[in-house]
Tab-separated table of C-alpha atoms in Angstrom:
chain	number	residue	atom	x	y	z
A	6	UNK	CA	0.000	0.000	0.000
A	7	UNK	CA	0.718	3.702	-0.569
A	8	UNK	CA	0.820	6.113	2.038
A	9	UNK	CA	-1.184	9.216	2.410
A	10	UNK	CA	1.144	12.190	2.884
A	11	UNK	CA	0.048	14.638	0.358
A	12	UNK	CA	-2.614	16.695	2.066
A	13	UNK	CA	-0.305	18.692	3.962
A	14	UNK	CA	2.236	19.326	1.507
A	15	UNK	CA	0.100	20.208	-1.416
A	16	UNK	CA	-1.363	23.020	0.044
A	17	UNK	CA	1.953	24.353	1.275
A	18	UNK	CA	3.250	24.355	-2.482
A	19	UNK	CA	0.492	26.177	-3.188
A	20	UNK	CA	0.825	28.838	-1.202
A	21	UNK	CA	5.317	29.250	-1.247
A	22	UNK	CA	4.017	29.731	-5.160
A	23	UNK	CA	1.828	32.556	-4.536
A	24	UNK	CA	4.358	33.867	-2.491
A	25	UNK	CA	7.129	33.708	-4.875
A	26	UNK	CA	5.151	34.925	-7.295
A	27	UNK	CA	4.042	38.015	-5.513
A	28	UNK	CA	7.824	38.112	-4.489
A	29	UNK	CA	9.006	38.409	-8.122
A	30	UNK	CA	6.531	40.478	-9.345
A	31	UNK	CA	7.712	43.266	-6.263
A	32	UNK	CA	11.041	43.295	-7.575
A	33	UNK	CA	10.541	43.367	-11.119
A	34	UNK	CA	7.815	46.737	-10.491
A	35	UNK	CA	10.213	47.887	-8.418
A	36	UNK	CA	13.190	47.699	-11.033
A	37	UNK	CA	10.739	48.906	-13.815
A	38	UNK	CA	10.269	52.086	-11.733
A	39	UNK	CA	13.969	52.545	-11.149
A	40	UNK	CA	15.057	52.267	-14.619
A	41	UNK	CA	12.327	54.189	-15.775
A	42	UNK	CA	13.623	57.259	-12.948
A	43	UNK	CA	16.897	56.680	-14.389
A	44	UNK	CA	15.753	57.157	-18.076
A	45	UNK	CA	13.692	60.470	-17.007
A	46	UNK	CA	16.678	61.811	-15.616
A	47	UNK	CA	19.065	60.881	-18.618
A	48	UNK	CA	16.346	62.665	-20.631
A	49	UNK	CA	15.841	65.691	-18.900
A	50	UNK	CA	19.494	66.072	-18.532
A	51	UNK	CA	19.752	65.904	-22.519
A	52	UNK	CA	17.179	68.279	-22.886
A	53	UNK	CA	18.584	70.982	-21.125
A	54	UNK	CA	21.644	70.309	-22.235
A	55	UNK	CA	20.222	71.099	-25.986
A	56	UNK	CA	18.435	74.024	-24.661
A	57	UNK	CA	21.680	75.664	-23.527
A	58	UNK	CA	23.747	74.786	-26.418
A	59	UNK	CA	20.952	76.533	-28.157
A	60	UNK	CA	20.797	79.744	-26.211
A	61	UNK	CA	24.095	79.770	-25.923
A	62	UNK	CA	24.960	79.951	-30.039
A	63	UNK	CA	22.544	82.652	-30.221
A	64	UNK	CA	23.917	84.686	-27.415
A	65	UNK	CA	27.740	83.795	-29.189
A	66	UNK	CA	26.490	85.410	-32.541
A	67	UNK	CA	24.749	88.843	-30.987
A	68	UNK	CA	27.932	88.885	-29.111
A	69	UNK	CA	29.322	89.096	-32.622
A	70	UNK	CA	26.635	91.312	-33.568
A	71	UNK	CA	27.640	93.854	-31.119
A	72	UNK	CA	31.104	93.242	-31.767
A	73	UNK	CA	31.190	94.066	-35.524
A	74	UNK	CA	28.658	97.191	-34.878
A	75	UNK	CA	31.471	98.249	-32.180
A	76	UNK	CA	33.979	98.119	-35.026
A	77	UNK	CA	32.266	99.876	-37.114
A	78	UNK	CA	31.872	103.080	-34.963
A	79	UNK	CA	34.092	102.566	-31.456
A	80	UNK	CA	31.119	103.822	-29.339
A	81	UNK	CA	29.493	102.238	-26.740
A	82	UNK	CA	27.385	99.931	-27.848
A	83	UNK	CA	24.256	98.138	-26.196
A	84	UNK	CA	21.991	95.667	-27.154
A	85	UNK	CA	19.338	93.829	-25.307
A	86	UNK	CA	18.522	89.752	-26.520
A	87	UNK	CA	15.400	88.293	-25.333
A	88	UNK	CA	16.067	84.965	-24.017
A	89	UNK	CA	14.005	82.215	-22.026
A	90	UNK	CA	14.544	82.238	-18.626
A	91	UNK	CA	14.586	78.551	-18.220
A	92	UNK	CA	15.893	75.813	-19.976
A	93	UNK	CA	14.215	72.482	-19.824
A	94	UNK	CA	12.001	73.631	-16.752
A	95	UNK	CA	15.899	74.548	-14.733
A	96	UNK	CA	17.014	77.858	-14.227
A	97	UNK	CA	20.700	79.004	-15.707
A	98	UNK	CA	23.151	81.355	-15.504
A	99	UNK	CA	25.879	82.759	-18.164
A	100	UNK	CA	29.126	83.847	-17.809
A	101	UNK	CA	31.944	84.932	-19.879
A	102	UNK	CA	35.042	83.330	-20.123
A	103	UNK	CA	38.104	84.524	-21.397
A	104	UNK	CA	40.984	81.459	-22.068
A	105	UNK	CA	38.015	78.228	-21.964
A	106	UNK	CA	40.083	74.979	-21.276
A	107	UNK	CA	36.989	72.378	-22.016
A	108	UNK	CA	36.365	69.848	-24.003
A	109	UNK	CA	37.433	70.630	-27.559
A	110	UNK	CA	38.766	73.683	-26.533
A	111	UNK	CA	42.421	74.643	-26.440
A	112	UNK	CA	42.367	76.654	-23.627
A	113	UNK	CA	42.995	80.145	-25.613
A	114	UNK	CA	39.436	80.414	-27.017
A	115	UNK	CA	36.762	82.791	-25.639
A	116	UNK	CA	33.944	81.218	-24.644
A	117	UNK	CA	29.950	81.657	-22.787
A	118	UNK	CA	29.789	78.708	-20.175
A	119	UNK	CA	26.206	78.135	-19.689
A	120	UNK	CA	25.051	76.633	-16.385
A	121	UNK	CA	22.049	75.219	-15.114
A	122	UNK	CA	20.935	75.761	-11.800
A	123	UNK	CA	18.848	72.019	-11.076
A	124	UNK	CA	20.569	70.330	-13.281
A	125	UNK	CA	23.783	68.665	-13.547
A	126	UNK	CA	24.837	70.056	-16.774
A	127	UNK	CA	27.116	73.088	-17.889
A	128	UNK	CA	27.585	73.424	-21.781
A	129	UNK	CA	30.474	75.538	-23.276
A	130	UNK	CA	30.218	77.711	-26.201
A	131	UNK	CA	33.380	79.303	-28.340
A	132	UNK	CA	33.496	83.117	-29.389
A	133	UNK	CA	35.361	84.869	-31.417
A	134	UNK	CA	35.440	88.489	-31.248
A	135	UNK	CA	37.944	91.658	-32.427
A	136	UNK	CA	37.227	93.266	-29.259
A	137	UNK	CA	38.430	91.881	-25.957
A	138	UNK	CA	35.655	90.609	-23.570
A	139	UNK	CA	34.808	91.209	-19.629
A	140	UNK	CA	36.150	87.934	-18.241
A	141	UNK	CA	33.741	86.563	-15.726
A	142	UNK	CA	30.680	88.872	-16.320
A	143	UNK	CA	27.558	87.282	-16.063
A	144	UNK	CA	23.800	86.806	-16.298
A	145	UNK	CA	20.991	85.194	-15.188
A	146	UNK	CA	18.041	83.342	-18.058
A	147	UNK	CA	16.326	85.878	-19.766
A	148	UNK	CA	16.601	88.884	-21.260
A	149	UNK	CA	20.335	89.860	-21.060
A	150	UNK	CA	22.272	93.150	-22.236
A	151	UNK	CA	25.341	92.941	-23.900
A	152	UNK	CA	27.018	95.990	-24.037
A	153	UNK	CA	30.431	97.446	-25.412
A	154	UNK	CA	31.473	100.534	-23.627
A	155	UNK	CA	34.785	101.591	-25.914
A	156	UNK	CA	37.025	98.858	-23.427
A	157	UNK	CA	35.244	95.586	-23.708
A	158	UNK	CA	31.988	93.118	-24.626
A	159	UNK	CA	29.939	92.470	-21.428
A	160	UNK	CA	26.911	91.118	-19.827
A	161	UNK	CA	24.780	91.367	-17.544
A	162	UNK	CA	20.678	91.099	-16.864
A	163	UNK	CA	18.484	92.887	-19.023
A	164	UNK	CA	15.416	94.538	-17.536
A	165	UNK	CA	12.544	92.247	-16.556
């Protein structure tokens, strides 16, 4: 004869299987949100990262703009550029650097380092101008002035 042992057991197997199952399904939710965190904040990062390579080219050529209009005449010159004051929903500042040593620079290039304030991302931009440039002026997101006064191309924050 066979011997009865299964009662017992059977419903224990049942039950370690819903609990593994329930066990699995935890951690693979919980990696799911955790990679999808992850991605958001790659993302984001990128974005404002294009944002301020994209503000920053357009503040590099009306820094020309001024530049070549300051040639032209050797006055003081001052021009205002509407700009957004956030970047990818993060605040940033701009400053002017004379002698950038980033990548692909050679460390004798004038540059506008644009930094944002929430995120973990600063973006360099070359310059090239006749007339020499306040090193380390700045300027918060927004509208900024950039102004030549018959010594050198600065900024600072336009009115509000």
């Amino acid at each position: 004869m066979i011997a009865r042992r299964g009662d017992r057991d059977r419903a224990v197997s049942i039950t370690i299987t819903h609990v593994l199952t329930i066990a699995v399904t935890t951690i693979l939710i919980a990696m799911l949100l955790t990679s999808a965190s992850t991605m958001l904040d790659t993302e984001t990062d990128r974005s404002t990262e294009s944002s301020l390579e994209t503000i920053g080219e357009r503040l590099a050529d009306e820094i020309g703009n001024v530049d070549q209009i300051a040639g032209a005449s050797d006055d003081t010159v001052a021009m205002v550029a509407d700009h957004p004051r956030r970047a990818a929903a993060s605040g940033y500042t701009v400053e002017l650097e004379t002698s950038c040593s980033a990548s692909l620079l050679d460390g004798s290039t004038d540059c506008l380092i644009l930094t944002a304030n929430s995120a973990d991302v600063v973006v360099y931009v070359p310059i090239k101008t006749d007339r020499p440039i306040a090193d380390g002026s700045d300027a918060a997101g927004g509208p900024i002035e950039i102004r030549y006064d018959s010594t050198e191309i600065s900024i600072t924050e336009g009115p509000r």
